[in-house]
Amino acid sequence: MTDLARAYGRRIAALLWLLVAIWAVGLVLAPLATMIGHSAWTVETRSMEAGLAIDRLYDDLAALRWDWERTTDPEKRVDLDRRIRMLSDRARLLERRDAEPNVVYGLDNYARLSSLHARVLLRSLGWALLATALSLVVCYPVAWAVARAPTRTRAAVLVTGLLVPFALAELLRIQAWAMILDPRGLVAATLAGLGLFDPATAGGAPLFGHQGSVFVAMVYTHVLFMVLPILATLQTLDPHQVEAARDLGASTLRLHLRVVLPHARPGLAVGSILTFMLAAGSYAVPQIMTRGQGGDWFAQLVWRRFFEAADWNVGAAYGTTLLVACLVVVFALARLFRVRFGDLARRGGRHA
């Protein structure tokens, strides 16, 4: 707060803190608390005994009223009136309790995570890590090429080339890749003509198979989230360090291993974390690319719990489980890259 006030003044600093608070509460804490809250309770269904008890009370009331109508003894009618009121009050009480939902708090929703779905979760995390690794391999050379562009104009052209495709909606871009990799598409026909692809043995699967097509679309969909953090750190690399390494006889591989990659480590960490989180929670990419015929990702199970089974409590439990599992992997990635989140925030503030 003090640094912001010194840099921008008290009013602007207070406004920035207010916006951060609105962001944190409205877009992070409130949705997360709502999901965790839904995952912690279930509505207990009433047993058949309650309905049978109500039916028995109404049978007894019918018999008492029948006796009341046929008796002429005033004292007996008073006694029957008392018993009728007592049974009527009890019947209304049981009906009211039966109509009210019986909310039970506990971990029952999490216990619904079967061993099969647990394996799907672990498999999805592994696939997301693989997609992250592929994105890193593809995007690092791209970020290096943009950062080392000889002129600002060329760098701007390269960045524009990365940004322009993302002007289209994500679903359109995913669908475009589904058409490109379709076994009946132009690419498949061209490869078949070269003898590199046989549609008859593909069994209707896209090029590279179901999961292979998912990885292709996943890397393309999340390329900016990997490229831009790496590019931001590479642009702060002093070019004199690169020149000095080359003058000392460092090969290209040694240059990147000893100079570039250590400097780009924060960007690699941020890009990997963002890409992993997006890949692990992606529903559209595996659903569209496999047409629902490939192995499910855990996000698809969460979606089905919410919108097909209409079981929001179990869906919230599944979503919370996915969140916790992803956070474990995120902290593991941060440890792998030997960075701390506080360091990333301070480094980002200095770069800004």
Short mmCIF file of C-alpha atoms in Angstrom, two decimals:
data_model
loop_
_atom_site.label_atom_id
_atom_site.label_comp_id
_atom_site.label_asym_id
_atom_site.label_seq_id
_atom_site.Cartn_x
_atom_site.Cartn_y
_atom_site.Cartn_z
CA MET A 1 0.00 0.00 0.00
CA THR A 2 2.82 2.37 0.89
CA ASP A 3 4.63 1.70 -2.39
CA LEU A 4 1.43 2.22 -4.40
CA ALA A 5 0.63 5.45 -2.55
CA ARG A 6 4.15 6.72 -3.14
CA ALA A 7 4.00 5.83 -6.85
CA TYR A 8 0.42 6.81 -7.74
CA GLY A 9 -0.97 8.79 -4.81
CA ARG A 10 -3.33 7.77 -2.02
CA ARG A 11 -6.57 7.99 -4.00
CA ILE A 12 -5.39 5.89 -6.93
CA ALA A 13 -3.75 3.42 -4.55
CA ALA A 14 -7.01 3.07 -2.61
CA LEU A 15 -8.92 2.57 -5.87
CA LEU A 16 -6.47 -0.13 -6.96
CA TRP A 17 -6.83 -1.94 -3.64
CA LEU A 18 -10.63 -1.70 -3.93
CA LEU A 19 -10.54 -3.23 -7.41
CA VAL A 20 -8.25 -6.01 -6.17
CA ALA A 21 -10.63 -6.70 -3.28
CA ILE A 22 -13.63 -6.83 -5.63
CA TRP A 23 -11.71 -9.19 -7.91
CA ALA A 24 -10.61 -11.44 -5.04
CA VAL A 25 -14.01 -11.60 -3.35
CA GLY A 26 -16.30 -11.59 -6.38
CA LEU A 27 -14.34 -13.74 -8.79
CA VAL A 28 -12.30 -16.01 -6.51
CA LEU A 29 -13.51 -16.36 -2.93
CA ALA A 30 -17.29 -16.17 -3.44
CA PRO A 31 -17.48 -18.82 -6.24
CA LEU A 32 -15.00 -21.05 -4.40
CA ALA A 33 -16.88 -20.77 -1.11
CA THR A 34 -20.18 -21.49 -2.87
CA MET A 35 -18.79 -24.61 -4.54
CA ILE A 36 -17.22 -25.91 -1.33
CA GLY A 37 -20.44 -25.17 0.54
CA HIS A 38 -22.55 -27.14 -1.94
CA SER A 39 -20.10 -30.04 -1.78
CA ALA A 40 -20.46 -30.29 2.01
CA TRP A 41 -24.18 -31.03 2.29
CA THR A 42 -26.75 -33.48 1.00
CA VAL A 43 -30.52 -33.66 1.21
CA GLU A 44 -31.52 -36.76 3.12
CA THR A 45 -34.57 -38.47 1.68
CA ARG A 46 -37.32 -39.43 4.10
CA SER A 47 -37.79 -43.08 4.95
CA MET A 48 -40.95 -45.03 4.14
CA GLU A 49 -41.74 -45.23 7.86
CA ALA A 50 -42.63 -41.53 7.96
CA GLY A 51 -45.18 -41.93 5.18
CA LEU A 52 -46.64 -45.06 6.77
CA ALA A 53 -46.96 -43.27 10.12
CA ILE A 54 -48.87 -40.42 8.48
CA ASP A 55 -51.16 -42.88 6.72
CA ARG A 56 -51.88 -44.66 10.00
CA LEU A 57 -52.74 -41.35 11.70
CA TYR A 58 -55.24 -40.48 8.98
CA ASP A 59 -56.81 -43.94 9.28
CA ASP A 60 -57.18 -43.43 13.03
CA LEU A 61 -58.67 -39.97 12.46
CA ALA A 62 -61.21 -41.38 10.04
CA ALA A 63 -62.24 -44.01 12.61
CA LEU A 64 -62.55 -41.40 15.40
CA ARG A 65 -64.67 -39.11 13.23
CA TRP A 66 -66.89 -42.06 12.33
CA ASP A 67 -67.33 -42.78 16.08
CA TRP A 68 -68.02 -39.09 16.82
CA GLU A 69 -70.80 -38.91 14.22
CA ARG A 70 -72.57 -41.95 15.65
CA THR A 71 -72.34 -41.27 19.38
CA THR A 72 -74.88 -39.20 21.32
CA ASP A 73 -73.01 -39.21 24.62
CA PRO A 74 -71.71 -35.60 25.26
CA GLU A 75 -68.83 -36.74 27.44
CA LYS A 76 -67.71 -39.27 24.84
CA ARG A 77 -67.89 -36.59 22.14
CA VAL A 78 -65.66 -34.30 24.23
CA ASP A 79 -63.13 -37.11 24.60
CA LEU A 80 -63.32 -37.87 20.86
CA ASP A 81 -62.84 -34.16 20.04
CA ARG A 82 -59.71 -34.08 22.19
CA ARG A 83 -58.27 -37.18 20.54
CA ILE A 84 -59.13 -35.90 17.04
CA ARG A 85 -57.34 -32.57 17.70
CA MET A 86 -54.32 -34.37 19.11
CA LEU A 87 -54.01 -36.74 16.14
CA SER A 88 -54.64 -33.89 13.66
CA ASP A 89 -51.85 -31.81 15.20
CA ARG A 90 -49.50 -34.77 15.12
CA ALA A 91 -50.34 -35.56 11.48
CA ARG A 92 -49.72 -31.93 10.44
CA LEU A 93 -46.40 -31.93 12.31
CA LEU A 94 -45.24 -35.11 10.57
CA GLU A 95 -46.34 -33.77 7.18
CA ARG A 96 -44.46 -30.51 7.75
CA ARG A 97 -41.32 -32.37 8.74
CA ASP A 98 -41.68 -34.68 5.76
CA ALA A 99 -42.05 -31.71 3.38
CA GLU A 100 -38.98 -29.86 4.70
CA PRO A 101 -35.63 -30.99 3.25
CA ASN A 102 -33.40 -32.67 5.77
CA VAL A 103 -29.97 -31.19 5.10
CA VAL A 104 -27.07 -33.31 6.33
CA TYR A 105 -23.52 -31.96 6.40
CA GLY A 106 -20.56 -34.21 5.84
CA LEU A 107 -18.25 -35.74 3.25
CA ASP A 108 -20.79 -38.05 1.64
CA ASN A 109 -20.53 -36.26 -1.71
CA TYR A 110 -16.77 -36.84 -1.81
CA ALA A 111 -17.32 -40.50 -0.99
CA ARG A 112 -19.22 -40.77 -4.28
CA LEU A 113 -15.87 -40.51 -6.08
CA SER A 114 -15.54 -44.09 -7.21
CA SER A 115 -12.25 -45.86 -7.91
CA LEU A 116 -13.01 -45.57 -11.64
CA HIS A 117 -13.47 -41.81 -11.42
CA ALA A 118 -10.34 -41.54 -9.25
CA ARG A 119 -8.39 -43.24 -12.04
CA VAL A 120 -9.93 -40.80 -14.53
CA LEU A 121 -8.74 -37.93 -12.31
CA LEU A 122 -5.17 -39.23 -12.16
CA ARG A 123 -5.19 -39.94 -15.89
CA SER A 124 -6.46 -36.43 -16.62
CA LEU A 125 -3.73 -34.88 -14.50
CA GLY A 126 -1.15 -36.94 -16.38
CA TRP A 127 -2.59 -35.89 -19.73
CA ALA A 128 -2.63 -32.26 -18.63
CA LEU A 129 1.04 -32.51 -17.62
CA LEU A 130 1.86 -34.05 -20.98
CA ALA A 131 -0.02 -31.26 -22.78
CA THR A 132 1.92 -28.74 -20.69
CA ALA A 133 5.24 -30.37 -21.61
CA LEU A 134 4.32 -30.37 -25.32
CA SER A 135 3.29 -26.69 -25.08
CA LEU A 136 6.61 -25.87 -23.43
CA VAL A 137 8.59 -27.64 -26.16
CA VAL A 138 6.62 -25.88 -28.91
CA CYS A 139 6.38 -22.42 -27.36
CA TYR A 140 9.89 -21.90 -26.01
CA PRO A 141 11.50 -21.63 -29.49
CA VAL A 142 8.69 -19.30 -30.59
CA ALA A 143 9.21 -17.02 -27.58
CA TRP A 144 12.97 -17.05 -28.16
CA ALA A 145 12.52 -16.14 -31.84
CA VAL A 146 10.27 -13.19 -30.94
CA ALA A 147 12.56 -12.01 -28.13
CA ARG A 148 15.62 -12.18 -30.42
CA ALA A 149 13.95 -10.51 -33.40
CA PRO A 150 16.47 -8.07 -34.90
CA THR A 151 13.96 -5.23 -35.16
CA ARG A 152 10.89 -4.14 -33.23
CA THR A 153 8.86 -4.27 -36.42
CA ARG A 154 9.65 -7.93 -36.94
CA ALA A 155 8.91 -8.68 -33.30
CA ALA A 156 5.57 -6.88 -33.62
CA VAL A 157 4.73 -8.89 -36.74
CA LEU A 158 5.52 -12.15 -34.97
CA VAL A 159 3.44 -11.22 -31.92
CA THR A 160 0.58 -10.16 -34.17
CA GLY A 161 0.78 -13.51 -35.93
CA LEU A 162 0.34 -15.18 -32.56
CA LEU A 163 -2.56 -12.97 -31.49
CA VAL A 164 -4.65 -12.80 -34.68
CA PRO A 165 -5.98 -16.40 -34.58
CA PHE A 166 -7.23 -15.80 -31.05
CA ALA A 167 -9.63 -13.15 -32.32
CA LEU A 168 -11.90 -16.09 -33.13
CA ALA A 169 -13.95 -17.72 -30.39
CA GLU A 170 -12.29 -20.70 -28.74
CA LEU A 171 -15.03 -23.10 -29.83
CA LEU A 172 -14.55 -22.08 -33.48
CA ARG A 173 -10.81 -22.65 -33.26
CA ILE A 174 -11.27 -26.07 -31.67
CA GLN A 175 -13.86 -27.01 -34.25
CA ALA A 176 -11.49 -25.91 -37.00
CA TRP A 177 -8.86 -28.33 -35.70
CA ALA A 178 -11.47 -31.07 -35.52
CA MET A 179 -12.17 -30.49 -39.21
CA ILE A 180 -8.45 -30.41 -40.03
CA LEU A 181 -7.78 -33.72 -38.29
CA ASP A 182 -11.01 -35.38 -39.43
CA PRO A 183 -10.27 -38.77 -41.12
CA ARG A 184 -12.42 -37.66 -44.06
CA GLY A 185 -10.79 -34.23 -44.38
CA LEU A 186 -8.35 -32.80 -46.87
CA VAL A 187 -5.26 -33.46 -44.76
CA ALA A 188 -6.22 -37.11 -44.27
CA ALA A 189 -6.91 -37.47 -48.00
CA THR A 190 -3.51 -35.97 -48.83
CA LEU A 191 -1.71 -38.28 -46.41
CA ALA A 192 -3.70 -41.23 -47.74
CA GLY A 193 -2.57 -40.34 -51.25
CA LEU A 194 1.02 -40.40 -50.03
CA GLY A 195 0.46 -43.74 -48.34
CA LEU A 196 0.96 -42.28 -44.87
CA PHE A 197 -2.60 -42.75 -43.64
CA ASP A 198 -5.20 -45.45 -44.12
CA PRO A 199 -8.77 -44.28 -43.34
CA ALA A 200 -9.99 -47.88 -43.38
CA THR A 201 -7.84 -48.81 -40.37
CA ALA A 202 -8.50 -45.55 -38.50
CA GLY A 203 -11.92 -46.72 -37.38
CA GLY A 204 -13.35 -43.21 -37.67
CA ALA A 205 -10.71 -41.79 -35.32
CA PRO A 206 -9.07 -38.47 -36.26
CA LEU A 207 -5.48 -38.15 -37.32
CA PHE A 208 -3.05 -38.97 -34.46
CA GLY A 209 -5.87 -40.84 -32.71
CA HIS A 210 -8.36 -39.47 -30.20
CA GLN A 211 -5.91 -38.37 -27.52
CA GLY A 212 -3.30 -37.26 -30.05
CA SER A 213 -5.83 -34.88 -31.61
CA VAL A 214 -6.72 -33.60 -28.15
CA PHE A 215 -3.07 -32.77 -27.45
CA VAL A 216 -2.71 -30.97 -30.80
CA ALA A 217 -5.77 -28.80 -30.13
CA MET A 218 -4.79 -28.32 -26.49
CA VAL A 219 -1.35 -26.97 -27.37
CA TYR A 220 -2.82 -24.66 -30.00
CA THR A 221 -5.61 -23.42 -27.73
CA HIS A 222 -3.29 -22.54 -24.85
CA VAL A 223 -0.25 -21.42 -26.80
CA LEU A 224 -0.51 -17.77 -25.71
CA PHE A 225 -0.61 -18.68 -22.04
CA MET A 226 2.73 -20.39 -22.46
CA VAL A 227 4.40 -18.04 -24.94
CA LEU A 228 3.67 -14.67 -23.35
CA PRO A 229 5.10 -15.35 -19.85
CA ILE A 230 8.25 -16.85 -21.38
CA LEU A 231 8.51 -13.92 -23.80
CA ALA A 232 8.13 -11.42 -20.94
CA THR A 233 11.14 -12.88 -19.12
CA LEU A 234 13.28 -13.39 -22.22
CA GLN A 235 12.82 -9.74 -23.17
CA THR A 236 14.51 -8.75 -19.89
CA LEU A 237 17.57 -10.86 -20.69
CA ASP A 238 20.60 -8.64 -21.31
CA PRO A 239 21.73 -9.36 -24.90
CA HIS A 240 25.30 -8.76 -23.79
CA GLN A 241 25.12 -11.94 -21.71
CA VAL A 242 24.18 -13.90 -24.82
CA GLU A 243 26.97 -12.29 -26.82
CA ALA A 244 29.49 -12.93 -24.04
CA ALA A 245 28.49 -16.61 -23.88
CA ARG A 246 28.90 -16.97 -27.62
CA ASP A 247 32.27 -15.16 -27.55
CA LEU A 248 33.42 -17.64 -24.90
CA GLY A 249 32.61 -20.50 -27.28
CA ALA A 250 29.32 -21.69 -25.81
CA SER A 251 27.29 -23.85 -28.16
CA THR A 252 23.62 -23.15 -28.73
CA LEU A 253 22.62 -25.93 -26.36
CA ARG A 254 24.98 -24.77 -23.62
CA LEU A 255 23.89 -21.15 -24.14
CA HIS A 256 20.28 -22.06 -23.45
CA LEU A 257 21.04 -24.45 -20.59
CA ARG A 258 23.47 -22.16 -18.75
CA VAL A 259 22.22 -18.65 -19.60
CA VAL A 260 18.76 -18.43 -21.17
CA LEU A 261 16.77 -21.08 -19.33
CA PRO A 262 17.91 -20.04 -15.81
CA HIS A 263 16.89 -16.46 -16.60
CA ALA A 264 13.57 -17.54 -18.11
CA ARG A 265 12.70 -19.84 -15.22
CA PRO A 266 9.96 -17.56 -13.75
CA GLY A 267 8.31 -17.29 -17.17
CA LEU A 268 8.57 -21.03 -17.70
CA ALA A 269 6.95 -21.59 -14.30
CA VAL A 270 4.08 -19.17 -14.92
CA GLY A 271 3.44 -20.50 -18.42
CA SER A 272 3.51 -24.11 -17.26
CA ILE A 273 1.18 -23.42 -14.33
CA LEU A 274 -1.32 -21.52 -16.47
CA THR A 275 -1.27 -24.11 -19.23
CA PHE A 276 -1.62 -27.00 -16.80
CA MET A 277 -4.58 -25.44 -14.98
CA LEU A 278 -6.36 -24.68 -18.24
CA ALA A 279 -5.65 -28.13 -19.67
CA ALA A 280 -6.74 -29.98 -16.53
CA GLY A 281 -10.02 -28.06 -16.42
CA SER A 282 -10.71 -28.12 -20.15
CA TYR A 283 -14.05 -29.57 -21.23
CA ALA A 284 -14.46 -28.24 -24.77
CA VAL A 285 -11.20 -29.54 -26.26
CA PRO A 286 -11.55 -33.26 -25.36
CA GLN A 287 -15.30 -33.23 -25.98
CA ILE A 288 -15.11 -31.67 -29.46
CA MET A 289 -11.93 -33.35 -30.66
CA THR A 290 -13.05 -36.87 -29.70
CA ARG A 291 -16.80 -36.34 -30.24
CA GLY A 292 -17.22 -38.02 -26.85
CA GLN A 293 -15.67 -41.26 -28.16
CA GLY A 294 -12.25 -40.98 -26.53
CA GLY A 295 -11.30 -41.47 -22.91
CA ASP A 296 -13.01 -38.97 -20.63
CA TRP A 297 -11.14 -36.15 -18.96
CA PHE A 298 -12.21 -35.45 -15.39
CA ALA A 299 -13.69 -32.09 -16.37
CA GLN A 300 -16.19 -33.97 -18.53
CA LEU A 301 -17.27 -36.00 -15.50
CA VAL A 302 -17.76 -32.78 -13.53
CA TRP A 303 -19.86 -31.31 -16.34
CA ARG A 304 -22.06 -34.41 -16.48
CA ARG A 305 -22.63 -34.32 -12.74
CA PHE A 306 -23.79 -30.73 -12.96
CA PHE A 307 -25.83 -30.67 -16.16
CA GLU A 308 -26.77 -34.23 -17.09
CA ALA A 309 -27.28 -35.81 -13.67
CA ALA A 310 -28.43 -32.44 -12.22
CA ASP A 311 -26.57 -33.36 -9.03
CA TRP A 312 -24.95 -30.07 -8.12
CA ASN A 313 -23.72 -31.20 -4.74
CA VAL A 314 -21.76 -34.16 -6.08
CA GLY A 315 -20.63 -32.01 -9.03
CA ALA A 316 -19.32 -29.42 -6.58
CA ALA A 317 -17.48 -32.17 -4.69
CA TYR A 318 -15.92 -33.41 -7.92
CA GLY A 319 -14.97 -29.84 -8.88
CA THR A 320 -13.41 -29.19 -5.48
CA THR A 321 -11.47 -32.45 -5.75
CA LEU A 322 -10.14 -31.39 -9.15
CA LEU A 323 -9.18 -27.98 -7.75
CA VAL A 324 -7.27 -29.46 -4.81
CA ALA A 325 -5.49 -31.97 -7.07
CA CYS A 326 -4.50 -29.20 -9.48
CA LEU A 327 -3.17 -27.04 -6.64
CA VAL A 328 -0.98 -29.92 -5.48
CA VAL A 329 0.47 -30.23 -9.00
CA VAL A 330 0.87 -26.43 -9.26
CA PHE A 331 2.95 -26.30 -6.07
CA ALA A 332 4.95 -29.26 -7.35
CA LEU A 333 5.63 -27.36 -10.60
CA ALA A 334 6.69 -24.29 -8.65
CA ARG A 335 9.09 -26.44 -6.66
CA LEU A 336 10.36 -28.07 -9.84
CA PHE A 337 11.19 -24.68 -11.35
CA ARG A 338 12.50 -23.51 -7.96
CA VAL A 339 10.35 -20.40 -7.84
CA ARG A 340 8.09 -18.95 -5.17
CA PHE A 341 4.80 -17.21 -5.84
CA GLY A 342 5.88 -14.17 -3.86
CA ASP A 343 8.99 -13.88 -6.02
CA LEU A 344 6.85 -14.08 -9.15
CA ALA A 345 4.62 -11.26 -7.92
CA ARG A 346 7.56 -9.01 -7.01
CA ARG A 347 9.38 -9.79 -10.25
CA GLY A 348 6.18 -9.09 -12.24
CA GLY A 349 5.75 -5.77 -10.44
CA ARG A 350 9.31 -4.72 -11.30
CA HIS A 351 8.83 -5.71 -14.95
CA ALA A 352 5.60 -3.76 -15.10
#
